[in-house]
Coordinates of C-alpha atoms and ligand atoms in Angstrom, one line a residue:
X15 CA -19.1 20.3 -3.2
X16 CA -15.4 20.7 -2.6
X17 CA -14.2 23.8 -4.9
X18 CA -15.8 22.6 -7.5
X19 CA -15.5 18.8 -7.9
X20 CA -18.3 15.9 -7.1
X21 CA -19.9 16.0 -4.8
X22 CA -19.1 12.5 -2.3
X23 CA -21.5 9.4 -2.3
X24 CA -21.7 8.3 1.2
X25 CA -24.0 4.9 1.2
X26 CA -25.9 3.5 4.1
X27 CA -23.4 0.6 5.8
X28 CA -20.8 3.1 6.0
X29 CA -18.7 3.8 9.5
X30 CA -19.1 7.4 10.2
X31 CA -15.8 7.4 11.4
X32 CA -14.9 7.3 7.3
X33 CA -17.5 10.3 7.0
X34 CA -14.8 12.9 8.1
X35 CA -12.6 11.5 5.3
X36 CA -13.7 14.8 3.0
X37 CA -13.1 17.4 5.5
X38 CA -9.2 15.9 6.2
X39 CA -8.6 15.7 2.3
X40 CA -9.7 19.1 1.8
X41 CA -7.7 20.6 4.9
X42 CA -4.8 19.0 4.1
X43 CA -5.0 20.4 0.2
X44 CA -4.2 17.1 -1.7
X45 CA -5.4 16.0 -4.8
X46 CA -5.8 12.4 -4.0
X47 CA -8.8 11.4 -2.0
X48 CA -11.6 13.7 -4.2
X49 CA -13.9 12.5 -4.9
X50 CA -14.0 9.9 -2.5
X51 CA -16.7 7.5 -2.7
X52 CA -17.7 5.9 0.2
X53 CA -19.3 2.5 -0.6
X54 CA -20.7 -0.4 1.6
X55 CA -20.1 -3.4 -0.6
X56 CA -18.2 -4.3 -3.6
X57 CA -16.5 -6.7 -5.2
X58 CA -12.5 -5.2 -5.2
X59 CA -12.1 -1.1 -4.7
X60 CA -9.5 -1.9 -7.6
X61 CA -12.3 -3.4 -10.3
X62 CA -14.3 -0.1 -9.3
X63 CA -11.3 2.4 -9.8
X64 CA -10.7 0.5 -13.7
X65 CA -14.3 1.0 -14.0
X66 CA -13.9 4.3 -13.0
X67 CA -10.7 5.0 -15.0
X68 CA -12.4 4.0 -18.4
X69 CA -15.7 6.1 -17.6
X70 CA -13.3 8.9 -17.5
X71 CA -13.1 9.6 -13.2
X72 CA -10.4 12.4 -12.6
X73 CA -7.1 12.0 -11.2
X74 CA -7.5 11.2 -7.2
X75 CA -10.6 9.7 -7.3
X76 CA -10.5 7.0 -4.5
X77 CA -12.9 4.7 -3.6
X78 CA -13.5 2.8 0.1
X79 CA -15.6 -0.3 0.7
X80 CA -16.5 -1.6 4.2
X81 CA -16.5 -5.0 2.6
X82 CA -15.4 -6.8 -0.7
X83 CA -16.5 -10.0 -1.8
X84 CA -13.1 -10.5 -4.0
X85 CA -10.5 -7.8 -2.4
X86 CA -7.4 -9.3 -4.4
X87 CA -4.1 -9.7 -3.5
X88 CA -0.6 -9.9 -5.3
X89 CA 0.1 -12.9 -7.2
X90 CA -3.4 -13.8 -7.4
X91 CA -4.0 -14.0 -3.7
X92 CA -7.5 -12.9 -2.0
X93 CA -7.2 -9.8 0.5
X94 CA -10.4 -10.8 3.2
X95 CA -11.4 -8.4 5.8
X96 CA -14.5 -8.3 8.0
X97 CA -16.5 -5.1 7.5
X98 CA -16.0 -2.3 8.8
X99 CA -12.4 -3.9 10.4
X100 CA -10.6 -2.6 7.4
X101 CA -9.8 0.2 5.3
X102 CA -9.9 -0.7 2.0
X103 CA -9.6 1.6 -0.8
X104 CA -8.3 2.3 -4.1
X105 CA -6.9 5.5 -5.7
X106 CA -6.9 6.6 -9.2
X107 CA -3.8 8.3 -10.4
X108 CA -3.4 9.3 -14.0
X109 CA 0.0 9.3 -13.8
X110 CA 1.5 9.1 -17.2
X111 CA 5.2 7.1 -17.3
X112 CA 7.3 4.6 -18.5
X113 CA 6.0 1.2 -17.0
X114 CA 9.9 0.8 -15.9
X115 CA 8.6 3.6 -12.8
X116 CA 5.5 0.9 -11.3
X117 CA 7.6 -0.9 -9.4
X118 CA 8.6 2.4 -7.3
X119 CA 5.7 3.5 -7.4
X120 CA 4.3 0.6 -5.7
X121 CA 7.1 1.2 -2.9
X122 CA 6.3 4.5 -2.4
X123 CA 3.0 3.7 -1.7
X124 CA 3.7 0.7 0.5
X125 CA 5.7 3.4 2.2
X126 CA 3.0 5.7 2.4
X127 CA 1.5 3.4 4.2
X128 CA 4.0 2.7 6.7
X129 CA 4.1 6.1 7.9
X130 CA 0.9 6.4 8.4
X131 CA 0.6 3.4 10.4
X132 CA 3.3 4.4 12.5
X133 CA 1.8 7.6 13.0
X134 CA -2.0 5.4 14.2
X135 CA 0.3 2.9 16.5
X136 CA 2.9 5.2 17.8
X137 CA 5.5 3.2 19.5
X138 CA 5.9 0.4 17.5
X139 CA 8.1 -1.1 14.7
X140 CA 6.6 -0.6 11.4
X141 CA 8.5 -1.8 8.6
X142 CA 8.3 -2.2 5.0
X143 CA 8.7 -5.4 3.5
X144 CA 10.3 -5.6 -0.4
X145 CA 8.3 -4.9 -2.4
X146 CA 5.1 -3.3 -0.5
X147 CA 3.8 -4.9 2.3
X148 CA 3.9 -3.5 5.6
X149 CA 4.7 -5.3 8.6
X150 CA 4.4 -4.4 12.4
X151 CA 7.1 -6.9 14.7
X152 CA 7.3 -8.9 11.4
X153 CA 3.4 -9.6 11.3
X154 CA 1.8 -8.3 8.2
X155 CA -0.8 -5.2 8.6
X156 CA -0.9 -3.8 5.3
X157 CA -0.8 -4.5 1.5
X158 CA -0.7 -2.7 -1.6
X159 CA -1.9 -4.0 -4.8
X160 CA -0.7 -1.8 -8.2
X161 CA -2.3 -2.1 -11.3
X162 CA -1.4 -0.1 -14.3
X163 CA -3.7 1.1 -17.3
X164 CA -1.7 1.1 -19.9
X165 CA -1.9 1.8 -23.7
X166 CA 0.8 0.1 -25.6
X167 CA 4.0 -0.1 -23.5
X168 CA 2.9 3.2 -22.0
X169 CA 1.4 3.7 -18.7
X170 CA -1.7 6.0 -19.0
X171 CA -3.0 5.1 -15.1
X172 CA -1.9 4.0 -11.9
X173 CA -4.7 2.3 -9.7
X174 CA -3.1 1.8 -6.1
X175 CA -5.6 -0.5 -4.1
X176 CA -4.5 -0.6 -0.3
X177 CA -5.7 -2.9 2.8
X178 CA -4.9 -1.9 6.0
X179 CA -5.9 -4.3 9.4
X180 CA -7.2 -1.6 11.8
X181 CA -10.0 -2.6 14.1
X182 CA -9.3 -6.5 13.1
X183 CA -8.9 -8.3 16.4
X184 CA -9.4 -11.9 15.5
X185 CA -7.7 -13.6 12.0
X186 CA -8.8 -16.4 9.9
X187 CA -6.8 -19.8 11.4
X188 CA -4.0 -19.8 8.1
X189 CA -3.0 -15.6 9.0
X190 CA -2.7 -16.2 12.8
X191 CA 0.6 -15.1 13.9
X192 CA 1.9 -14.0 10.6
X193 CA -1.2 -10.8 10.4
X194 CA -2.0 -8.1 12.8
X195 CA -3.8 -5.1 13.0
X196 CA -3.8 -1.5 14.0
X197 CA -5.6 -2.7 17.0
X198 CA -4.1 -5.3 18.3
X199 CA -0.3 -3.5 17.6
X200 CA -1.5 0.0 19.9
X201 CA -3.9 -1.5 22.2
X202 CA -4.3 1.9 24.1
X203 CA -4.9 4.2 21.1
X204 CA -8.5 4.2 19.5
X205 CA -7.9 4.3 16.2
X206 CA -9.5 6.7 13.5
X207 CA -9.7 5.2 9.8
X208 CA -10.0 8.5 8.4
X209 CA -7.4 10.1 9.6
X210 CA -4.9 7.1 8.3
X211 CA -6.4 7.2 5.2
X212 CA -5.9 10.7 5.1
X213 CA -2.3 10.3 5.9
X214 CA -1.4 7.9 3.4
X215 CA -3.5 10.2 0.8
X216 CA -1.5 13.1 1.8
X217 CA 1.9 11.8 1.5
X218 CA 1.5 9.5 -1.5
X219 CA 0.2 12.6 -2.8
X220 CA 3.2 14.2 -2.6
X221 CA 5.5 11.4 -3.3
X222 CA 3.7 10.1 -6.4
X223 CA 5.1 12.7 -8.8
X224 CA 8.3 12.7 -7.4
X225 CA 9.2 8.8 -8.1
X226 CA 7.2 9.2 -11.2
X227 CA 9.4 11.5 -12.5
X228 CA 12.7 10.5 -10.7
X229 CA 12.9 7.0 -9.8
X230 CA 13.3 6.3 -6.0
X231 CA 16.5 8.2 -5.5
X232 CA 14.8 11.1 -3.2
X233 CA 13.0 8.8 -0.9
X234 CA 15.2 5.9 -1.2
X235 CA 16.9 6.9 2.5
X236 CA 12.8 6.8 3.4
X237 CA 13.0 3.5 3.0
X238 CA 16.0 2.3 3.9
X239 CA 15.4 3.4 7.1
X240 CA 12.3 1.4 7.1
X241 CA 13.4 -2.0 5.6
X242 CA 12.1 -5.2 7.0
X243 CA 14.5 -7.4 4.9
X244 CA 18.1 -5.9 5.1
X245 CA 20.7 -8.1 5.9
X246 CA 18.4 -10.8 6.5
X247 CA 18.5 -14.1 4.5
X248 CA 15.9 -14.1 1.6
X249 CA 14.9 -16.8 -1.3
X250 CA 12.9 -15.2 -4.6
X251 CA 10.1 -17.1 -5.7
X252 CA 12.5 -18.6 -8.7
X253 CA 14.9 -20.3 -5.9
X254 CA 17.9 -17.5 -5.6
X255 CA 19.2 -16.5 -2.3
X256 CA 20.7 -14.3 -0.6
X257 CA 21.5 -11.3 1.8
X258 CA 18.9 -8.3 1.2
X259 CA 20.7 -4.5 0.8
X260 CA 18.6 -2.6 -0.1
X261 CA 16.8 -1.5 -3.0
X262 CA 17.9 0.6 -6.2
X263 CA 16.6 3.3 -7.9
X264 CA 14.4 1.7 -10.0
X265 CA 12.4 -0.2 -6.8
X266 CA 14.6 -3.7 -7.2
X267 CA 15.9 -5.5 -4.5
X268 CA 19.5 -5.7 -4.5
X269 CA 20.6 -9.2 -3.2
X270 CA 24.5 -10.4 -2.5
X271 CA 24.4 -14.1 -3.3
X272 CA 27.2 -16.3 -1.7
X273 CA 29.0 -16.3 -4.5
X274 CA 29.4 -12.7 -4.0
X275 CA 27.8 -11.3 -7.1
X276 CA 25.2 -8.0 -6.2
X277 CA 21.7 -9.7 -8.0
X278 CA 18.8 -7.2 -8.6
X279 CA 15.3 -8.7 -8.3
X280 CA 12.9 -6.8 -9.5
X281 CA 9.5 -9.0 -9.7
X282 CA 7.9 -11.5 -7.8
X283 CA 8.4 -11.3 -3.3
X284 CA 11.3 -12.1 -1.3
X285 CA 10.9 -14.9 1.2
X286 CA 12.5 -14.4 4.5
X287 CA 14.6 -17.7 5.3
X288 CA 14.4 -16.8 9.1
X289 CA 12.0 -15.0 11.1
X290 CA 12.2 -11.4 11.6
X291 CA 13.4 -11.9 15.0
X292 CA 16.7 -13.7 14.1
X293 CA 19.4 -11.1 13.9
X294 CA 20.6 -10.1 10.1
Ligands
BTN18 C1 -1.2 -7.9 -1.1 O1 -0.8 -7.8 0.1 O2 -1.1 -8.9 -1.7 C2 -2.0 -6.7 -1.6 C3 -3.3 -6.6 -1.0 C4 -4.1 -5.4 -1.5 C5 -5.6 -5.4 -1.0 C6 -6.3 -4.2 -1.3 S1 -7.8 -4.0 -0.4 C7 -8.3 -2.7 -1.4 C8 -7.9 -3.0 -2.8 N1 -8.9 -3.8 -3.5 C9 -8.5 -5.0 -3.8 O3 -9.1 -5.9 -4.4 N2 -7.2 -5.2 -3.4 C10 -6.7 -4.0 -2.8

């Protein structure tokens, strides 16, 4: 038992490298991450934590899978991962706000995230990519998939269900070139799942209630500092385009078209009209 809350469910199939996951939590003092139940298989981490939500689990409760069998994506995408190549988890936040605060709370987390990859591959460029995906030299390593519980216009919830590539060394045939891992970014440095999920635990943590109760203005320069798509080229998924700058206070892209007017996106992604390599 960790001062009083329930006890962890570590299943057979589980990397013992996730069994020090506890210990890091409780070190580190943060609420997110307990309980954290350790599971082999399941269908999506996010499914268990709106189980979990409705049966009443407490705020923090997070739980891991080796494997899914339908890890989802944004816009109705699948998230696939071999097991045990992966961390995929999901973190229950009862987080009561306006549902005008999800979208910066899904960039905080994708910014969670991103530090604690940089932190596993030190020495290379980890960026964020509007609205939440994490990129290492442009090739995507990590996603983050928000789903609110809501009750009327009200958010109640927040489940933030994250996949980060860590041991993955070889990608399906459609993600080679455009994914990476962990791995494959920081060949020299063995890296410890726990550890990054500990990281990301710790600092969304501490973020959470900040954007929840003030927008994204205190971690905005966070960000910025961090942004994959600034003045690069980008088209929404409705057609518009312009030159990414950045991102307001409420989490929306702010996008100078070339008629000059400042447009604010504030659904959907941003496709990058050239690669990440071509200069903004
Ligand atoms: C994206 O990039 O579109 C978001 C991917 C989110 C994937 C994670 S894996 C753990 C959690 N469970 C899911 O079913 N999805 C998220």
């Amino acid at each position: 038992m960790i001062a009083g809350r329930p006890r962890e469910s570590l299943t057979p199939g589980v990397g013992h490298d996730l069994g020090e996951l506890s210990r890091l939590v409780a070190e580190r003092g943060c609420m997110l991450g307990r309980p954290a139940h350790l599971l082999a298989r399941v269908a999506s981490t996010n499914d268990e934590a709106k189980r979990g939500a409705r049966e009443g689990a407490t705020h923090g409760t997070t739980w891991v899978a080796e494997q899914q069998t339908a890890g989802r994506g944004r816009q109705g995408r699948s998230w696939t991962s071999n097991p045990g190549e992966g961390l995929l988890f999901s973190v229950l936040a009862r987080v009561a706000c306006p549902a005008s605060r999800l979208p910066p709370v899904a960039l905080v987390a994708g910014l969670s995230v991103r530090d604690a990859v940089a932190r596993a591959a030190p020495g290379t460029d980890v960026r964020i990519k509007w609205p939440n995906d994490v990129l290492v030299s442009g090739r995507k390593i990590a996603g983050v998939l928000v789903e609110a519980i809501t009750a009327g216009d009200r958010v109640e919830a927040v489940v933030v269900g994250i996949g980060i590539n860590v041991h993955t060394r070889v990608f399906p045939a459609a993600l080679q070139g455009r994914a990476t891992s962990v791995a494959l970014a920081s060949p020299s440095v063995a890296p410890d799942r726990a550890t990054i999920l500990a990281d990301v635990l710790e600092s969304l943590d501490h973020d959470l209630h900040v954007v929840v109760g003030r927008g994204l203005s205190l971690v905005r320069a966070r960000f910025e500092a961090a942004d994959a798509l600034r003045g690069h080229r980008v088209r929404s998924d409705s057609g518009d385009e312009g030159i990414a700058c950045g991102v307001d206070d409420e989490g929306g892209l702010l996008v100078r078209r070339d008629d000059g007017v400042l447009a604010r996106w504030i659904a959907g992604e941003a496709h990058l009209l050239r690669g990440l390599d071509s200069a903004p």
